[in-house]
Amino acid sequence: MGFTCWFLLGIADIAHSGSLPLSSIPVQAAFLAKFPRFIQWQNRKTRTPSSPFRFCVMGDTRFLNSLKSVTPETIRNHPVRIEWVDSVTQATACHILYLGSQTKNLKGVLTGLDGSQVLTVSDTGGFAEGGGIIQFVQFGTKVRFEINLTRARSERLKISAKLLRLAFKIH
Amino acid sequence: MGFRIYPVAIRWLLFVSICMAGIIIGDMARANDEETVELTPDELKELTLEELMDVDISVTIVSKKKEKLSQSPAGVFIVTREDIRRSGVTTLPEALRIVPGLQIAQIDANKWAITSRGFNEQFSNKLLVLIDGRSVYTPLFSGVYWDIQDTLLEDVDRIEVVRGPGATVWGANAVNGVINIITRHSGKTQGAQVTAGGGTREHGFGSFRYGDKLGDKGSFRVYGKYFNRDSFETTDDRDGFDDWEAVRGGFRLDWEQSESNNFTLQGDLYDGDSGQEAEIAQETFPFSEVVSEDIDVTGGNVLGRWVHTFEKGSRLEFQVYYDSANRKDSLLDQEIDTVDLSFQHQVQWHPRNELVWGGGYRLIHDNLEGTFASSFEPSSQTNHIVNMFFQNDFELVEDLFHIIGGTKASWNSFTEFEFQPSLRFLLTPGEKHTVWGAVSRAVRTPSIVENRFRFFADLSGGNPFFGTFLNLNGNSTSESEDLTALEMGYRFQPVKSFSFDATVFWNHYENLVTSEPLPTRFEFNPPATALILPLSIDNLMDGESYGVEVASKWKVTSWWQLAAGFTWLNLDLELQSQSADVISEKVEDNNPEYQFNVRSYLDLPYNLELDTAFYFVDDIENFSIPEYTRFDVHLGWQIVDWVRADVGLFNLFDPDHPEFSGVNRGITSTNVPRSAYGKLTFNF
């Protein structure tokens, strides 16, 4: 009898970790819109009061649409701008970059952004371990996130203790 | 006799205990909270990080896993808590009246004929009905005794109705539809609640419920309720003797130790008297008797569920329940015990592929003490059903096109192996439109009646010399009824405040049940002599049905909602050439061809709710039941935080009307009268 039970659990553990289901996109977007409150960027990203705070999205148009409906007008008195980006060059100016499931050459994008102080976020399996900073994961029917603190530090992004406390896992 | 099942039941319970203890030592957890919540972007925006972590990203339906309603590849309708409250109904079957595609007809004060897509009867046998995952149709007829299906309506979270075959995932009997009644998580029913009321039909009713926390990880509720309902009148203005009284109590306990382990334990006990007037055949002159009696119904159930969520998001659910139902009238004294075990596992094994698979075992033990008029051969039996299923959802084109395929394989003691596959597609061109289609096969396995029934109906007409009886006999070689169904649906939601949902279907049935005449014979059993006209159950009928079901909702303003439902149904049955049956084909006219309803929910100042509903139901040709309209009004007033008053007025413009006939079962049907009641609810 015990064998049957272990067998069932064994199967479950093989589960491949892909992207999260579509229904989680609005929730992920709502999380993303909240993150800036818990993160400090160095000043050089927003030099003047009128320079925008940039949310960028790559590889998922649906996420872009969801994000538009949940972001505030301003963040720390900077106007918020939501942009669709296709290349690393465009992305270096972003504060936050969401990399959707259609992103091509994810590794290459992450390497290309080295040192450009972009908070990279994705729901792709293995993202945080593989050099991304925040990865959404599914826990049951709820959305959680993992943080790669090492990478955040090397990008000189300061993450608040509260966000770290809520993280599902810290790499 | 009832003892025989316990060793088996105990072994299976032991299995569950070992599984649970072995895998999560001492771990207990809260059942998955299955509240349907749709959040608008504006609401999402207002949530804190902690609140976002609590947002459930889906609802359960169709594939026994959580899925968004707008993306279900099936004809789905949800009766919400608000619908139940605002329709003012006091019973579960009446709460289903708003669902397009269903036929709800009251036979007498405590009996309903309810079906989906045709074949309506007191024991409509092609519908699967579940309460919190527990199957409640009786294996006796494969139909539902609606007089024993009850709970506190205030604690019902929602009723999910899937029209059409759901057999691939849900199993036998889910031929023409699945009704899934889901109660609220006990964490959502905290504090004390007392209700009391009465009216013209409702002589008196009352309930209490108390809910509290159990430590910091658990919660529970206990409830009790009582009602006493008046009898209706027959078509010739006599009392129908169908007054109805019942007392019921139950509990639900939810426990969450870690986020990955949820545990639910719940149960109910009931005792009721459901009145009826029935004609019962007897061996000696006058060969039949009309009795007015109370059917004595008692029973209970207990159910445990464990949901384990793995770190990578896959979900394993394990459920076990025991149900005991006893029912005694002049025709039959029945005891039916059921033990059911099931598990299902949902896993995203590939970025674009999600698999749900599972299996189950059910043991049914019956003890049927009959009479001359109605008996079973043998009178007691134990039957087993084993099943396995899988269904895979493949997202062929991202955000646009899904292919969903799977099958159920089951084995039962009557017909052995059955396969019930289905193939569906889901097309979502943009967020406003959803198109789906499905081709499925489903079977209905023979019920106890079809296998073992011996039934006598009196046709003597007062002849003092000898009795004449129609004698229906079950057939141990009965086959399953087969359905092949084609369905298509379209959902349109141009704006948040308006939705439209239409489904068309074509069903092809084979091997439908018939009653075939056998040679007439004389029987000399002194003191009585009888002419017997025997019939034997067979499967010699085919059929086709097609129809359209439409539901629409419109939130006109923040304080006014409109909703409407429409059903068109056509059923053609045809006996196979070797059949000599003369009654079964008439079932094609047991349903109204057209039905529609329009409802209005209006919020008024001073916390008042004024709700109205209009129903039109076409005539039922087979029983010469004329078409009828019905107009209901509900008025709710939240006087202060802790006191609420409700008034319900039903059938406002019609003194009474018949909805169905009990003639096929020897039951005297009664007319549904105009009625009114008032109710007070106190929350502490």
mmCIF file of C-alpha atoms in Angstrom, chain A residues 1-2 4-9 11-13 15-24 26-27 30-31 34-35 37-38 60-62 66 69-72 101-102 138-146 162-163 165-169, chain B residues 11 14-15 18-19 22-23 30 32 41-42 44-50 52-58 66 68 71 259-260 306 308-316 318 343 345 347-352 357 395 398-399 402 431:
data_model
loop_
_atom_site.group_PDB
_atom_site.id
_atom_site.type_symbol
_atom_site.label_atom_id
_atom_site.label_comp_id
_atom_site.label_asym_id
_atom_site.label_seq_id
_atom_site.Cartn_x
_atom_site.Cartn_y
_atom_site.Cartn_z
ATOM 1 C CA MET A 1 0.000 0.000 0.000
ATOM 2 C CA GLY A 2 2.730 2.378 0.974
ATOM 3 C CA THR A 4 1.233 3.168 -4.145
ATOM 4 C CA CYS A 5 1.395 6.349 -2.116
ATOM 5 C CA TRP A 6 5.082 6.923 -2.810
ATOM 6 C CA PHE A 7 4.509 6.126 -6.423
ATOM 7 C CA LEU A 8 1.940 8.899 -6.684
ATOM 8 C CA LEU A 9 4.201 11.429 -5.053
ATOM 9 C CA ILE A 11 5.228 11.069 -10.366
ATOM 10 C CA ALA A 12 4.382 14.518 -9.124
ATOM 11 C CA ASP A 13 7.995 15.429 -8.465
ATOM 12 C CA ALA A 15 6.687 17.665 -12.997
ATOM 13 C CA HIS A 16 8.398 19.957 -15.439
ATOM 14 C CA SER A 17 8.535 23.544 -14.332
ATOM 15 C CA GLY A 18 7.457 25.633 -17.312
ATOM 16 C CA SER A 19 5.812 29.012 -17.263
ATOM 17 C CA LEU A 20 2.826 29.689 -15.037
ATOM 18 C CA PRO A 21 -0.734 29.358 -16.390
ATOM 19 C CA LEU A 22 -2.196 32.260 -18.337
ATOM 20 C CA SER A 23 -4.674 33.044 -15.591
ATOM 21 C CA SER A 24 -1.769 34.064 -13.355
ATOM 22 C CA PRO A 26 -2.795 39.629 -14.165
ATOM 23 C CA VAL A 27 -1.636 38.621 -10.685
ATOM 24 C CA ALA A 30 -0.008 43.316 -10.044
ATOM 25 C CA PHE A 31 3.031 42.000 -8.163
ATOM 26 C CA LYS A 34 4.276 46.782 -6.477
ATOM 27 C CA PHE A 35 7.957 45.801 -6.605
ATOM 28 C CA ARG A 37 8.284 50.248 -3.567
ATOM 29 C CA PHE A 38 10.646 47.678 -2.161
ATOM 30 C CA ASP A 60 4.579 38.513 -23.775
ATOM 31 C CA THR A 61 2.023 40.965 -25.154
ATOM 32 C CA ARG A 62 -0.622 39.769 -22.766
ATOM 33 C CA SER A 66 -2.252 43.425 -17.934
ATOM 34 C CA SER A 69 -4.107 48.341 -16.060
ATOM 35 C CA VAL A 70 -2.364 47.934 -12.698
ATOM 36 C CA THR A 71 0.543 50.407 -12.658
ATOM 37 C CA PRO A 72 0.284 53.686 -10.745
ATOM 38 C CA SER A 101 7.646 33.041 -22.154
ATOM 39 C CA GLN A 102 8.223 34.005 -25.824
ATOM 40 C CA GLN A 138 3.188 28.715 -8.779
ATOM 41 C CA PHE A 139 2.374 27.309 -5.388
ATOM 42 C CA GLY A 140 -0.892 25.414 -5.622
ATOM 43 C CA THR A 141 -3.267 27.959 -7.045
ATOM 44 C CA LYS A 142 -1.318 30.920 -5.682
ATOM 45 C CA VAL A 143 1.533 32.956 -7.117
ATOM 46 C CA ARG A 144 4.832 33.242 -5.198
ATOM 47 C CA PHE A 145 8.255 34.583 -6.103
ATOM 48 C CA GLU A 146 11.888 33.627 -5.682
ATOM 49 C CA LYS A 162 10.145 42.958 3.690
ATOM 50 C CA LEU A 163 10.292 41.712 0.097
ATOM 51 C CA ARG A 165 10.874 37.983 3.926
ATOM 52 C CA LEU A 166 7.926 37.317 1.599
ATOM 53 C CA ALA A 167 10.083 35.510 -0.947
ATOM 54 C CA PHE A 168 9.402 31.836 -1.409
ATOM 55 C CA LYS A 169 13.073 31.079 -1.849
ATOM 56 C CA ARG B 11 -9.371 -1.886 5.136
ATOM 57 C CA LEU B 14 -6.654 1.936 6.893
ATOM 58 C CA PHE B 15 -5.101 2.430 3.472
ATOM 59 C CA ILE B 18 -1.320 4.790 6.171
ATOM 60 C CA CYS B 19 -0.962 7.031 3.138
ATOM 61 C CA GLY B 22 3.344 7.862 6.018
ATOM 62 C CA ILE B 23 3.718 10.868 3.821
ATOM 63 C CA ARG B 30 -6.975 23.401 5.195
ATOM 64 C CA ASN B 32 -8.505 24.178 -0.857
ATOM 65 C CA PRO B 41 -7.574 45.045 -12.540
ATOM 66 C CA ASP B 42 -8.669 47.945 -10.345
ATOM 67 C CA LEU B 44 -5.864 43.841 -8.074
ATOM 68 C CA LYS B 45 -4.145 47.208 -8.076
ATOM 69 C CA GLU B 46 -5.369 47.934 -4.560
ATOM 70 C CA LEU B 47 -4.087 44.706 -3.032
ATOM 71 C CA THR B 48 -0.979 44.578 -0.875
ATOM 72 C CA LEU B 49 1.819 42.099 -1.561
ATOM 73 C CA GLU B 50 0.497 39.807 1.156
ATOM 74 C CA LEU B 52 -1.669 39.230 -3.781
ATOM 75 C CA MET B 53 -0.041 36.109 -2.413
ATOM 76 C CA ASP B 54 -3.512 34.930 -1.437
ATOM 77 C CA VAL B 55 -5.172 35.439 -4.815
ATOM 78 C CA ASP B 56 -6.437 32.205 -6.255
ATOM 79 C CA ILE B 57 -5.624 32.158 -9.942
ATOM 80 C CA SER B 58 -8.509 29.960 -11.053
ATOM 81 C CA LYS B 66 -9.158 24.637 -11.402
ATOM 82 C CA LYS B 68 -11.281 29.832 -15.556
ATOM 83 C CA GLN B 71 -12.022 29.235 -20.742
ATOM 84 C CA GLU B 259 0.728 25.709 2.666
ATOM 85 C CA SER B 260 1.173 22.440 0.854
ATOM 86 C CA TRP B 306 -6.528 15.810 1.570
ATOM 87 C CA HIS B 308 -1.209 18.171 -1.332
ATOM 88 C CA THR B 309 0.507 20.825 -3.407
ATOM 89 C CA PHE B 310 4.013 20.138 -4.581
ATOM 90 C CA GLU B 311 6.603 22.868 -4.739
ATOM 91 C CA LYS B 312 6.481 22.940 -8.520
ATOM 92 C CA GLY B 313 2.747 23.486 -8.490
ATOM 93 C CA SER B 314 1.417 20.038 -9.210
ATOM 94 C CA ARG B 315 -1.529 19.090 -7.058
ATOM 95 C CA LEU B 316 -2.594 15.772 -5.615
ATOM 96 C CA PHE B 318 -7.156 12.287 -2.178
ATOM 97 C CA PHE B 343 -7.481 10.502 -6.098
ATOM 98 C CA HIS B 345 -3.271 14.462 -9.801
ATOM 99 C CA VAL B 347 0.516 18.333 -13.305
ATOM 100 C CA GLN B 348 1.976 20.732 -15.837
ATOM 101 C CA TRP B 349 4.500 18.305 -17.294
ATOM 102 C CA HIS B 350 5.504 20.541 -20.161
ATOM 103 C CA PRO B 351 5.194 24.335 -20.593
ATOM 104 C CA ARG B 352 2.216 23.814 -22.880
ATOM 105 C CA TRP B 357 -5.252 11.919 -14.168
ATOM 106 C CA GLU B 395 -1.857 24.576 -25.793
ATOM 107 C CA GLU B 398 -0.150 30.049 -27.341
ATOM 108 C CA ASP B 399 -3.026 32.162 -26.005
ATOM 109 C CA HIS B 402 -6.025 24.413 -26.969
ATOM 110 C CA GLU B 431 -10.043 38.199 -24.395
#
